[in-house]
mmCIF file of C-alpha atoms and ligand atoms in Angstrom:
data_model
loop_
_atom_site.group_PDB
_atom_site.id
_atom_site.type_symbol
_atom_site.label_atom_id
_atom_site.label_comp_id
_atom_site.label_asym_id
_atom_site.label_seq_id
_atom_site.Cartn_x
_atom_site.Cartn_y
_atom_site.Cartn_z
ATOM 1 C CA UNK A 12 -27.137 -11.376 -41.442
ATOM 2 C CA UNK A 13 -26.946 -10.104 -37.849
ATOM 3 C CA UNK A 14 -28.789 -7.259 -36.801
ATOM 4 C CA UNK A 15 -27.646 -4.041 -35.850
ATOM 5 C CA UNK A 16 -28.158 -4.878 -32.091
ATOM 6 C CA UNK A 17 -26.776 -8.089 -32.216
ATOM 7 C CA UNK A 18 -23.679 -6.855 -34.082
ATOM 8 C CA UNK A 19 -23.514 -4.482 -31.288
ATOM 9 C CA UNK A 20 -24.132 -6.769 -28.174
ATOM 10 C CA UNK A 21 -21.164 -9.176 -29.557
ATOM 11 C CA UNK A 22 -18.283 -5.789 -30.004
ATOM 12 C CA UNK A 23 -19.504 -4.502 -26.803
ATOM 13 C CA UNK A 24 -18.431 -8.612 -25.184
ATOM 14 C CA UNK A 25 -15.654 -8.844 -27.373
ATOM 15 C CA UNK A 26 -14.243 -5.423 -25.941
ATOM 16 C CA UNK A 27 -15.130 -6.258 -22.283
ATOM 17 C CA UNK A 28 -12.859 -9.500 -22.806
ATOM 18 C CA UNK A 29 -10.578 -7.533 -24.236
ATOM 19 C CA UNK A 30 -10.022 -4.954 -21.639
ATOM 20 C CA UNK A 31 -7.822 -6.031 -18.452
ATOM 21 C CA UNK A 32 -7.663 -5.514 -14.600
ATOM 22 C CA UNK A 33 -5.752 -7.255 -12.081
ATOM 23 C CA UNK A 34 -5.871 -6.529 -8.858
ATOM 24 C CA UNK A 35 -2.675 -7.350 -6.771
ATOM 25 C CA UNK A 36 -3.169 -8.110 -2.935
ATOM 26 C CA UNK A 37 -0.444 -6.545 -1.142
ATOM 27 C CA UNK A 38 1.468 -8.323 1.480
ATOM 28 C CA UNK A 39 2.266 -5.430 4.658
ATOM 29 C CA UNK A 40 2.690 -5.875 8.464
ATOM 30 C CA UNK A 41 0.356 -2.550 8.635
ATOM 31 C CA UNK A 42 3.108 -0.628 8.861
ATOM 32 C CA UNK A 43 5.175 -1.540 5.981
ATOM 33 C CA UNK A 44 4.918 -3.090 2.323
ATOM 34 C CA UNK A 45 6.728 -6.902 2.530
ATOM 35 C CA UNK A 46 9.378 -6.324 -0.470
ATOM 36 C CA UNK A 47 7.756 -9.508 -2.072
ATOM 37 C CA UNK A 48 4.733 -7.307 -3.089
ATOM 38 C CA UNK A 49 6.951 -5.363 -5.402
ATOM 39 C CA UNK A 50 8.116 -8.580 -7.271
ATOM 40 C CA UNK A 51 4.596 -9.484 -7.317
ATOM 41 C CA UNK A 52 3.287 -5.713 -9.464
ATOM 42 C CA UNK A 53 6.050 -6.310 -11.729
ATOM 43 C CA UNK A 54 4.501 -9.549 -12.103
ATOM 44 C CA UNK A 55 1.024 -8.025 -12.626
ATOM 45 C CA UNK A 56 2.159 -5.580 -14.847
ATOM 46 C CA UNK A 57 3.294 -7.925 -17.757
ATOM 47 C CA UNK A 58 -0.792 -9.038 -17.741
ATOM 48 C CA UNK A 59 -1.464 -6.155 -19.714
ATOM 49 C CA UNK A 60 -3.968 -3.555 -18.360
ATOM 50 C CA UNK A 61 -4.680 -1.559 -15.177
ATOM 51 C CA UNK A 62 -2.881 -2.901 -11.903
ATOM 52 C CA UNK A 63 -5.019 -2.090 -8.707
ATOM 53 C CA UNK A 64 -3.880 -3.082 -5.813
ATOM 54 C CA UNK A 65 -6.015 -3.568 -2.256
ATOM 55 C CA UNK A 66 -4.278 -2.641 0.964
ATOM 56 C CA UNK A 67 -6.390 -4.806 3.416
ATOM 57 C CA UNK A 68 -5.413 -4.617 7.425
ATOM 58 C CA UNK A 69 -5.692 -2.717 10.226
ATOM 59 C CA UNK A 70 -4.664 1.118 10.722
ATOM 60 C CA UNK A 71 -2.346 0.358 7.553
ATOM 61 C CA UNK A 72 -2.965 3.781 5.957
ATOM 62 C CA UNK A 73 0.845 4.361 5.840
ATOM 63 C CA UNK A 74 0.940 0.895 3.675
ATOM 64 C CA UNK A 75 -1.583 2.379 0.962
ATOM 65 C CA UNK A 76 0.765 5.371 0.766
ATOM 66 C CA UNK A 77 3.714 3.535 0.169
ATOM 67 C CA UNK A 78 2.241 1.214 -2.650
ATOM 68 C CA UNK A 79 0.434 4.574 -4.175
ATOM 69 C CA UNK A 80 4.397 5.192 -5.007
ATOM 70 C CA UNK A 81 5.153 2.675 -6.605
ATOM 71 C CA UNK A 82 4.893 2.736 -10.745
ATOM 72 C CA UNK A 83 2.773 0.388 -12.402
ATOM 73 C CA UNK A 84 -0.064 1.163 -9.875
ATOM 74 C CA UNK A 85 -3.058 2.326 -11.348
ATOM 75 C CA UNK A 86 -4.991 2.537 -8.468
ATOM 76 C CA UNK A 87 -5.154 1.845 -4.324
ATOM 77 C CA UNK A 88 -7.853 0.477 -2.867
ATOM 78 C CA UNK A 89 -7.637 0.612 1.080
ATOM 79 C CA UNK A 90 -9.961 -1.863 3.702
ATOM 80 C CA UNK A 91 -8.714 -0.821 6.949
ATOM 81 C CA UNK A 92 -10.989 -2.426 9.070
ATOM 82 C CA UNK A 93 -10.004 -4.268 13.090
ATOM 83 C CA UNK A 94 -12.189 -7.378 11.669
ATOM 84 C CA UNK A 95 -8.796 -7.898 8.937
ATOM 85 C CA UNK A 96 -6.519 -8.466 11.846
ATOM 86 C CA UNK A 97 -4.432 -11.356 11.284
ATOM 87 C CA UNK A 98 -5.034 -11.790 7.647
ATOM 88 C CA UNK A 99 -7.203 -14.223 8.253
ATOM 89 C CA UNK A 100 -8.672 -16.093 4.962
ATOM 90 C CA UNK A 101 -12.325 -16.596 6.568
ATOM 91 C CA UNK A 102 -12.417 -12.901 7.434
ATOM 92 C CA UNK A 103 -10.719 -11.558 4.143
ATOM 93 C CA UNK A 104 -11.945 -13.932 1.324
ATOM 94 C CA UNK A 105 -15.604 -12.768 1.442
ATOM 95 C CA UNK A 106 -14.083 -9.251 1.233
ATOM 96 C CA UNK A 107 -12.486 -9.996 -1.572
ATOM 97 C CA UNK A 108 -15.626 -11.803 -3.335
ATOM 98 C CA UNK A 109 -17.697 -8.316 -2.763
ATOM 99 C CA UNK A 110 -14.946 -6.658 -4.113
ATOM 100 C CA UNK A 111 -14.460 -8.915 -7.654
ATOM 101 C CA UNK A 112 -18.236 -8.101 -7.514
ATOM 102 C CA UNK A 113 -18.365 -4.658 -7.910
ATOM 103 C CA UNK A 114 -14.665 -4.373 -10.134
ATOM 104 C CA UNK A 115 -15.188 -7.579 -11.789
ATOM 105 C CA UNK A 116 -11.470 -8.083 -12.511
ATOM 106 C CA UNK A 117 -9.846 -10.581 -15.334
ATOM 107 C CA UNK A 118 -7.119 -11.215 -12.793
ATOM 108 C CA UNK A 119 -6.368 -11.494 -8.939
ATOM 109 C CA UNK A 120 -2.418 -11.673 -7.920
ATOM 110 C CA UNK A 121 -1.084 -12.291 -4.687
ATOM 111 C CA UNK A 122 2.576 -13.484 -3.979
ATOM 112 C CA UNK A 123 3.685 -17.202 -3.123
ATOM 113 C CA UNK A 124 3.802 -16.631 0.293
ATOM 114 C CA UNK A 125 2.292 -18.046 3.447
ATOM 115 C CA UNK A 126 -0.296 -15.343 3.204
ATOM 116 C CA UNK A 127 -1.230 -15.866 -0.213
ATOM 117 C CA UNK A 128 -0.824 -19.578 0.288
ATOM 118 C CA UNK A 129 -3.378 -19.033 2.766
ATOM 119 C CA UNK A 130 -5.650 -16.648 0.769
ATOM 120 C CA UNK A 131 -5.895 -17.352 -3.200
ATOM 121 C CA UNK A 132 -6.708 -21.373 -2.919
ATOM 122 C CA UNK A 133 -10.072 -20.492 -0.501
ATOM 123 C CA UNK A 134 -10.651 -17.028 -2.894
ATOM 124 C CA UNK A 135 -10.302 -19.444 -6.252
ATOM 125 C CA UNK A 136 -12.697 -21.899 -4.991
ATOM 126 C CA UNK A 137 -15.797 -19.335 -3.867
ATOM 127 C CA UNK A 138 -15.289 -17.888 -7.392
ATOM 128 C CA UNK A 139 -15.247 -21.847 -8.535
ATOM 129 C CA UNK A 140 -11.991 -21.022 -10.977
ATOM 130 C CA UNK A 141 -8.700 -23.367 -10.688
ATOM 131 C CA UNK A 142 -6.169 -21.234 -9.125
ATOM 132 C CA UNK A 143 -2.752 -20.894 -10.636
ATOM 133 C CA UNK A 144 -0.430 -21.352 -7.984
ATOM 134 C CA UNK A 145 3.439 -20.184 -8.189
ATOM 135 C CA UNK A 146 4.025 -18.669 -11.091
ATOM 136 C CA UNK A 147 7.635 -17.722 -12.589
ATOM 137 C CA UNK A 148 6.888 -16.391 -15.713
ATOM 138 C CA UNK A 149 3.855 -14.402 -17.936
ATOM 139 C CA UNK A 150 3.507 -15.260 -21.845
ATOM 140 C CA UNK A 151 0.515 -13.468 -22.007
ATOM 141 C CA UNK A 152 -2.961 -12.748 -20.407
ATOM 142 C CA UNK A 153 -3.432 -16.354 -20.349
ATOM 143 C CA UNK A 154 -0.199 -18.184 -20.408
ATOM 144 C CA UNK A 155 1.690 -18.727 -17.734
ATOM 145 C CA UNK A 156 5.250 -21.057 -16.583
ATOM 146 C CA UNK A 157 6.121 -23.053 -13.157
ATOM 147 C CA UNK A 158 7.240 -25.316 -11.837
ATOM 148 C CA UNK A 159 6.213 -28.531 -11.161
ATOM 149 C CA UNK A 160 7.895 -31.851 -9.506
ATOM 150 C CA UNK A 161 10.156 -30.006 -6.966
ATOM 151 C CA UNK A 162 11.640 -27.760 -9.753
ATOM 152 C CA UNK A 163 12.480 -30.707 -12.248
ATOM 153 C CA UNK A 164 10.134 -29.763 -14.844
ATOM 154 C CA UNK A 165 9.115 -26.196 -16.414
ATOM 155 C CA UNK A 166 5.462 -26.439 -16.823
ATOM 156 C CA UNK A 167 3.700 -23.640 -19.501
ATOM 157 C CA UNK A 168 -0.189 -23.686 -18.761
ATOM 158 C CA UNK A 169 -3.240 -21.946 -20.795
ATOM 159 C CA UNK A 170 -5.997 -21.137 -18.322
ATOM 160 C CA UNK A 171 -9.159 -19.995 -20.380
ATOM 161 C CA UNK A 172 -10.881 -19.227 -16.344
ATOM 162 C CA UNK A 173 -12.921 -16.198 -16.608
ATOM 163 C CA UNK A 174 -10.944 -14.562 -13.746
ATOM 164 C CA UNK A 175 -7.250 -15.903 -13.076
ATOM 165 C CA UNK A 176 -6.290 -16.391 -9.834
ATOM 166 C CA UNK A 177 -2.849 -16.155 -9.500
ATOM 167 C CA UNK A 178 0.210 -16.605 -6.932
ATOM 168 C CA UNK A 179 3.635 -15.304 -7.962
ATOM 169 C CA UNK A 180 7.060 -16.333 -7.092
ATOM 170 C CA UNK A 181 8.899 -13.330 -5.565
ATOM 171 C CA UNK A 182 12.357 -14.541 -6.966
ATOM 172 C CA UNK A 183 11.541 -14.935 -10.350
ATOM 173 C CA UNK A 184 10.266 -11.101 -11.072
ATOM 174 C CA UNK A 185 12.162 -7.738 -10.263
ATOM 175 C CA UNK A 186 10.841 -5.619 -8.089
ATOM 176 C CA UNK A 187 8.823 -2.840 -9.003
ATOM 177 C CA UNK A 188 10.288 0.902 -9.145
ATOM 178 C CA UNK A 189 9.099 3.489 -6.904
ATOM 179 C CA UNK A 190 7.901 6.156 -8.550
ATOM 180 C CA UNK A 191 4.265 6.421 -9.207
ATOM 181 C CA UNK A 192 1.829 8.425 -7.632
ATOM 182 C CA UNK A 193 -1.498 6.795 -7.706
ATOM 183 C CA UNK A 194 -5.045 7.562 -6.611
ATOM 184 C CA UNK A 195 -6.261 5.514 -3.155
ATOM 185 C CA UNK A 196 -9.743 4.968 -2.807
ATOM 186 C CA UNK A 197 -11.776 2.907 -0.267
ATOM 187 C CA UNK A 198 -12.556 -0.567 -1.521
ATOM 188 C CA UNK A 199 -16.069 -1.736 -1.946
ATOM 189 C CA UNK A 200 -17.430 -4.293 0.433
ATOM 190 C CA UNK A 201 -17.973 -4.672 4.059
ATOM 191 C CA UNK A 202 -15.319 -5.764 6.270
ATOM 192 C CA UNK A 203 -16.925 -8.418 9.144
ATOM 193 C CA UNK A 204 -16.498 -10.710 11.777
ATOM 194 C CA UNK A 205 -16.002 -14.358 10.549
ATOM 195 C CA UNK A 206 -17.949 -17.132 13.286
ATOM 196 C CA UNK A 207 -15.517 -19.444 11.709
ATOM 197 C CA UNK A 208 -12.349 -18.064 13.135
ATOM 198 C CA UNK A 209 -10.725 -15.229 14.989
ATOM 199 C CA UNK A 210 -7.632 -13.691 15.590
ATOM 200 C CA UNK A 211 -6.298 -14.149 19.528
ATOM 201 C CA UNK A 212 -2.628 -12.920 18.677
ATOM 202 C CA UNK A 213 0.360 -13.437 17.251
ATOM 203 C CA UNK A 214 4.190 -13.972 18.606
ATOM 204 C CA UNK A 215 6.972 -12.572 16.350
ATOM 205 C CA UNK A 216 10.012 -13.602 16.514
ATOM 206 C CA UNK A 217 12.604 -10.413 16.266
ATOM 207 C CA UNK A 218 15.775 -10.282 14.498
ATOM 208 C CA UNK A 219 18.182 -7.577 13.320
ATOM 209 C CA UNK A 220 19.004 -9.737 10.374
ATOM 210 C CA UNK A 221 17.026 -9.310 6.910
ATOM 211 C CA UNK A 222 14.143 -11.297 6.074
ATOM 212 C CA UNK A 223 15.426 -14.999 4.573
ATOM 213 C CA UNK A 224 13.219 -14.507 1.713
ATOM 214 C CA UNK A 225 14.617 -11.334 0.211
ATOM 215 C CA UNK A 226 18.208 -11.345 1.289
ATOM 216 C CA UNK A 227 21.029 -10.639 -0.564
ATOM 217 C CA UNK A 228 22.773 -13.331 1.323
ATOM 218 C CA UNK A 229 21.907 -16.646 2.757
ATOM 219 C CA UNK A 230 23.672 -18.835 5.268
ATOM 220 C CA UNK A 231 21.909 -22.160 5.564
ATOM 221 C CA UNK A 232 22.526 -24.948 7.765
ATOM 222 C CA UNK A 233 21.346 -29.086 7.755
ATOM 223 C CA UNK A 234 21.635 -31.841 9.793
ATOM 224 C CA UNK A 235 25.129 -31.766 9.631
ATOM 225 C CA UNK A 236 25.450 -29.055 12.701
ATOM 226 C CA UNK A 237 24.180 -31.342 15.072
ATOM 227 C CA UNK A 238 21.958 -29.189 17.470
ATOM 228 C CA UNK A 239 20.390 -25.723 17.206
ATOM 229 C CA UNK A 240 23.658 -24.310 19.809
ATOM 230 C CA UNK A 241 25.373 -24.813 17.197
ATOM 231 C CA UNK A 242 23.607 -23.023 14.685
ATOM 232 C CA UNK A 243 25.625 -20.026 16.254
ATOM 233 C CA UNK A 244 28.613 -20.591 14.011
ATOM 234 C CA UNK A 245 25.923 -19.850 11.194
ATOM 235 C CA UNK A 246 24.698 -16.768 13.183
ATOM 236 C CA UNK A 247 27.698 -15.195 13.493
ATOM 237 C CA UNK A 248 28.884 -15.688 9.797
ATOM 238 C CA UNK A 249 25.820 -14.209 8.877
ATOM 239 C CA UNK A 250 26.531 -11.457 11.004
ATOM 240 C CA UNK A 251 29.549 -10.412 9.063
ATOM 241 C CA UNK A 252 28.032 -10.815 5.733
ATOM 242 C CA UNK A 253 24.454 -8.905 6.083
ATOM 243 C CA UNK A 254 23.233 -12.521 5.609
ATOM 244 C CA UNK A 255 19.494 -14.185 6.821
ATOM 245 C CA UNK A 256 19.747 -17.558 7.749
ATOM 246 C CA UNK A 257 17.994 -20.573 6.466
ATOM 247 C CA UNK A 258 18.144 -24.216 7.363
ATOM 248 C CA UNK A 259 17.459 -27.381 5.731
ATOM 249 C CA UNK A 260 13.827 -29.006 6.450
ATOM 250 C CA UNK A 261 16.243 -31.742 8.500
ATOM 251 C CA UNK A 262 17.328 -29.398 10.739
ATOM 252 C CA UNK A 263 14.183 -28.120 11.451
ATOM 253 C CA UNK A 264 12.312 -31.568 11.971
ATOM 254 C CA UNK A 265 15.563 -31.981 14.125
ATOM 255 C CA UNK A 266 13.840 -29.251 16.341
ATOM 256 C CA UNK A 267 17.052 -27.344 15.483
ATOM 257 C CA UNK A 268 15.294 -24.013 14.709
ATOM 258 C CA UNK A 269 11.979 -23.069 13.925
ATOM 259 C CA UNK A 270 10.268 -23.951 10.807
ATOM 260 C CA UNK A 271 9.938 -20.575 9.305
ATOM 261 C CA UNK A 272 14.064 -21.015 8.299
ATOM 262 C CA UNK A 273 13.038 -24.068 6.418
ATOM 263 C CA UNK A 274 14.721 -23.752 2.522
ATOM 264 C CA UNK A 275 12.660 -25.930 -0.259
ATOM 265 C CA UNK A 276 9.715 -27.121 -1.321
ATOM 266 C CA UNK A 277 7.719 -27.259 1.209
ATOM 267 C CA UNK A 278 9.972 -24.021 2.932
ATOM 268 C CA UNK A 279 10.559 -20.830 1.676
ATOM 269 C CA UNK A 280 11.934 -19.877 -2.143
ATOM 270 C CA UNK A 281 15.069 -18.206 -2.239
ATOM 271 C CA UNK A 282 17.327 -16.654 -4.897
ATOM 272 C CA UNK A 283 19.966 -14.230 -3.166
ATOM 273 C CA UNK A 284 23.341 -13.265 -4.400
ATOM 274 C CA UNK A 285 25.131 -15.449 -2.580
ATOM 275 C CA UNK A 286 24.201 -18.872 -0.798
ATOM 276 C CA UNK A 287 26.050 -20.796 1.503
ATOM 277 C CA UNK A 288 24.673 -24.399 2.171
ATOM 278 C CA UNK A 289 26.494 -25.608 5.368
ATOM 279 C CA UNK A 290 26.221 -29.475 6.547
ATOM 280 C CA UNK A 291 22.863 -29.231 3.917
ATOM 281 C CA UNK A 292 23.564 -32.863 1.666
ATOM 282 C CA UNK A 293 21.264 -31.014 -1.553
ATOM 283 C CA UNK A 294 18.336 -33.685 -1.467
ATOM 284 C CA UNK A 295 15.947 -32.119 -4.657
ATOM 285 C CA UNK A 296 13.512 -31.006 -2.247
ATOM 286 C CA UNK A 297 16.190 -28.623 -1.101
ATOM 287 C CA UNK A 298 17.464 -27.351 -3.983
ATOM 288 C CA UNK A 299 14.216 -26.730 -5.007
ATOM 289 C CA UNK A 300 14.096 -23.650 -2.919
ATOM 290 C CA UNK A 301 17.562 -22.585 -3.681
ATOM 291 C CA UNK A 302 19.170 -23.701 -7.062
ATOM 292 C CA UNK A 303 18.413 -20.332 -8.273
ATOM 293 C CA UNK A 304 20.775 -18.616 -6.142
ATOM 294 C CA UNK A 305 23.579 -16.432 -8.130
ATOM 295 C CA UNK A 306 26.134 -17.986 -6.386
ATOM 296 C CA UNK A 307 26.155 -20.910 -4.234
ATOM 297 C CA UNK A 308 28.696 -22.371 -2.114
ATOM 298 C CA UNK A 309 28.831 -25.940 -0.385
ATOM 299 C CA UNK A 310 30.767 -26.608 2.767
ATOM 300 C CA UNK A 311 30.105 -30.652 3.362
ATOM 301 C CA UNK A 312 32.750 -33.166 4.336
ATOM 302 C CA UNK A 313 31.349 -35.448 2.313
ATOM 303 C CA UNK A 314 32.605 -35.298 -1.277
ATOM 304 C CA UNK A 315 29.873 -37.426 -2.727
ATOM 305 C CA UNK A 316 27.189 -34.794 -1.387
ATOM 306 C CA UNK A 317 24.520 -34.126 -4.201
ATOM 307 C CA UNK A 318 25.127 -30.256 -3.262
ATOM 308 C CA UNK A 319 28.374 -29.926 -5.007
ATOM 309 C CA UNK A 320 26.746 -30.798 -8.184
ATOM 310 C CA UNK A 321 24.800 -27.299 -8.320
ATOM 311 C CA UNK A 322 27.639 -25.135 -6.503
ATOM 312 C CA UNK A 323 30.005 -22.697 -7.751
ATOM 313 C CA UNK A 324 32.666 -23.238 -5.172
ATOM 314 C CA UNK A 325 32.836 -26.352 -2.665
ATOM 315 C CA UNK A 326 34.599 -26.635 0.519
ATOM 316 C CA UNK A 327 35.198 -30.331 1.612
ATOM 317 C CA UNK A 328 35.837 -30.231 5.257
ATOM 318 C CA UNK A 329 34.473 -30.549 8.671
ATOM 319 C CA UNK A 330 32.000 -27.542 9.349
ATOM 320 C CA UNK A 331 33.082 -27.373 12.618
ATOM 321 C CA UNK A 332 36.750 -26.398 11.470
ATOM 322 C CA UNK A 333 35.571 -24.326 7.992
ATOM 323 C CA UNK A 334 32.978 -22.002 9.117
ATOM 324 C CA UNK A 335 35.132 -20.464 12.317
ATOM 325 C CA UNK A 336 37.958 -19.758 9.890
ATOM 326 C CA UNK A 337 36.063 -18.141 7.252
ATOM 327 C CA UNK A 338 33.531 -15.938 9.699
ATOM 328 C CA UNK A 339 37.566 -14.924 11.093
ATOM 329 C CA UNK A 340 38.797 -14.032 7.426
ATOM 330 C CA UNK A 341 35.560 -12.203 6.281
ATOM 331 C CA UNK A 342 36.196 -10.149 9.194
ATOM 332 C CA UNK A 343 39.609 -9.445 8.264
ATOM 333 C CA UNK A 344 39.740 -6.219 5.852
HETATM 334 C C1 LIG B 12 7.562 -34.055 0.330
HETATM 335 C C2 LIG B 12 8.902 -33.636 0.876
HETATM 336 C C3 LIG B 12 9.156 -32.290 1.018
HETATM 337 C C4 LIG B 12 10.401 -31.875 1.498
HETATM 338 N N1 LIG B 12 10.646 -30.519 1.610
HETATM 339 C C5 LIG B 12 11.882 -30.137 1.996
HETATM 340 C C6 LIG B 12 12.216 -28.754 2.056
HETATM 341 O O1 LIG B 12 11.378 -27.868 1.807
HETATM 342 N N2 LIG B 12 13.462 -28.419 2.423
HETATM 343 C C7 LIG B 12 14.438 -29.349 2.725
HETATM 344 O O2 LIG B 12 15.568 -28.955 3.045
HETATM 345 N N3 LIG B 12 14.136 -30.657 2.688
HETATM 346 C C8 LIG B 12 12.890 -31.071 2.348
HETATM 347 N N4 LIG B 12 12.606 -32.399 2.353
HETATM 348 C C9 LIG B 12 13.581 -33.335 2.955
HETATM 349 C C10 LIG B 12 14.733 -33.719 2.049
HETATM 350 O O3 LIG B 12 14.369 -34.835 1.259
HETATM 351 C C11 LIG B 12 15.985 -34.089 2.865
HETATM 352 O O4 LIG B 12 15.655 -35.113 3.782
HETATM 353 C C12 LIG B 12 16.576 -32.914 3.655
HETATM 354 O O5 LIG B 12 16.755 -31.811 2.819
HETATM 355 C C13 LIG B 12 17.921 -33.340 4.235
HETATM 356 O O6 LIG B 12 18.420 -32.321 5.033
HETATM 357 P P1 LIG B 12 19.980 -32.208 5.301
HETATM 358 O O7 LIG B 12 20.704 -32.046 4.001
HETATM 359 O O8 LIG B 12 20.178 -31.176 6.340
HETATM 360 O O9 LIG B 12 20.319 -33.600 6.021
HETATM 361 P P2 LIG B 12 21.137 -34.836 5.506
HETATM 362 O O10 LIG B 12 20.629 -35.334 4.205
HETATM 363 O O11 LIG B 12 21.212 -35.775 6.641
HETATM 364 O O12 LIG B 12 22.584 -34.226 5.224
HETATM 365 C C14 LIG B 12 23.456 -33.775 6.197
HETATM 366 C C15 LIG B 12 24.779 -33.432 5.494
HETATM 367 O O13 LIG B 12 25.669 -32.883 6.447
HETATM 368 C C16 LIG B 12 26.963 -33.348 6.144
HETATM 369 N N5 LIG B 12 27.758 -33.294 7.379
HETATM 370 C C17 LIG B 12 27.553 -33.965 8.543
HETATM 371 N N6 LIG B 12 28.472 -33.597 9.465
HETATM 372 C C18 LIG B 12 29.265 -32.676 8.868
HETATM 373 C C19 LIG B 12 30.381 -31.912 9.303
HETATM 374 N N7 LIG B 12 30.872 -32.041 10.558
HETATM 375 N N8 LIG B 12 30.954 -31.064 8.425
HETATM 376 C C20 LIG B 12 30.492 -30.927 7.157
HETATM 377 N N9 LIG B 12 29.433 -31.616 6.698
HETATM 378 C C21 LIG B 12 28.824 -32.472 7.542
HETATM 379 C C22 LIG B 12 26.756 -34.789 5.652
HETATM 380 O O14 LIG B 12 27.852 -35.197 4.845
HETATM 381 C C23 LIG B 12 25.464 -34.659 4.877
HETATM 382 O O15 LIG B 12 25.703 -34.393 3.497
HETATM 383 C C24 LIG B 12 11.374 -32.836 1.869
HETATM 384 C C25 LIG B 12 11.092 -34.201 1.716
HETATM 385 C C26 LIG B 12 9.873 -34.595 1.229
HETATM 386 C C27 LIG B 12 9.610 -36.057 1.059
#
């Protein structure tokens, strides 16, 4: 028979397992919440339990106000601090190691994005835990589906980790509502000066157009333009159609734009409304990035192209001659 303490130690351990907290890193630029962050509470909200989420930067107090809106927040927890400038992992991880400290939470989400690519794989080995990278779906507090071999299998994994380190795909969640209103706090933990790196500065490149990985609409070019010049015809299609542009990982090995347009596996993840693969043949690694897309269409002159096998409509014809004629006609009203 157990004694009285006993029986007590083991409900007071069975209810601490029981009870859940995940915090969610948010993804900002200090001034403004990245729209993946929202796809990444909704995310956090099917673990079950309280979602906190940390606002860590510099002078981003108009970031913790934004994601104190938005419902399914329990809780903000702000590190403003000049030493998080960058984002940098060596700067931010032991941050977040004196925070999991203190709040000891049974889960840690960030989204599948260069930052949290950058982040959750140096956070999950201090805490010596496997992460769980690139999620697209939650079973239960434990349970969790992605992909693996560029998108050709669905993988469902158990992780029995005491905390779960976790990175989300964007695409496959909705994004959170606005309409919360919670509490910000300061985050425990002491924001310092890494001797392992430091932040000199950062070039941005500037666009009117919206950000590849949450646009409604994608025009994406391969090999098949030829040069980056030519990348215009894509520019000015995109124009028309409130469209980001995106490029195969060809085109960017080509040096024909920079690598931050690259589609795939090893790119960016996209899912937009509408998808327009131009001169892009559809190798797997490609349409690993963008097979999810509502509606995609294939302009290729080759008919044989792999593309056409996952497109809704296909164009075969010379690029050159196609894409003119259709940025003229979606102009036309
Ligand atoms: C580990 C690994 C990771 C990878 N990750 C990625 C990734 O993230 N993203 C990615 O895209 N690739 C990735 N790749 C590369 C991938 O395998 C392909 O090599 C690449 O996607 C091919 O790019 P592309 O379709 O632009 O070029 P190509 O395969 O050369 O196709 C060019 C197409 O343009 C068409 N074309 C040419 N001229 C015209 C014209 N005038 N009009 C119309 N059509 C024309 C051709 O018919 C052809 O189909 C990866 C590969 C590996 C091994």
């Amino acid at each position: 028979m157990l004694s009285f303490s006993r029986l007590h130690a083991r409900k007071t351990v069975g209810l601490l397992k029981r009870f859940k907290s995940t915090l969610v890193i948010a993804e900002h630029n200090n001034e403004k919440l990245t729209p993946v962050t929202l796809n990444t509470i909704t995310a956090a909200t099917k673990l079950g339990g309280e979602v906190s989420c940390l606002v860590l930067g510099s002078q981003c107090a108009k970031v913790a106000e934004e994601v104190s809106k938005v419902k399914g927040i329990s809780k903000v927890l702000l590190a403003d601090s000049e030493a998080f400038k960058g984002f940098l992992p060596e700067t931010v991880t032991p941050f977040l190691l004196a925070t999991q400290k203190q709040l000891n939470f049974t889960h840690i989400v960030a989204s599948a994005s260069a930052v949290g690519k950058n982040v959750m794989p140096r956070l999950a080995a201090k805490l010596d835990v496997s992460p769980i990278s690139d999620i697209i779906g939650v079973q239960d507090d434990s349970t969790f589906v992605r992909t693996i071999y560029a998108g050709n299998a669905i993988q469902t994994l158990k992780s029995d980790e005491p905390v779960k380190v976790i990175t989300v795909r964007g695409t496959a969640f909705e994004p959170a509502e606005v309409g919360g209103s919670a509490p910000t706090e300061n985050a425990p933990g002491e924001a310092a000066n890494s001797d392992l790196s430091s932040f000199v500065g950062q070039e941005l490149s500037k666009s009117d157009r919206p950000e590849l990985a949450s646009a409604k609409a994608v025009v994406a070019g391969g090999r098949g333009l030829k040069s980056g010049e030519n990348f215009k015809l894509l520019y000015d299609l995109a124009d028309k159609l409130d469209a980001a542009v995106g490029a195969s990982r060809a085109a960017v090995d080509a040096g024909f734009v920079p690598n931050d347009m690259q589609v795939g596996q090893t790119g960016k993840i996209v899912a937009p409304e509408l998808y327009i693969a131009v001169g892009i043949s559809g190798a797997i690694q490609h349409l690993a990035g963008m097979k999810d897309s509502k509606v995609i269409v294939a302009i290729n002159k080759d008919p044989e192209a792999p593309i056409f096998q996952v497109a809704d409509y296909g164009l075969v014809d010379d690029l050159f001659k196609a894409v003119p004629s259709m940025t003229e006609l979606v102009g036309k009203k």
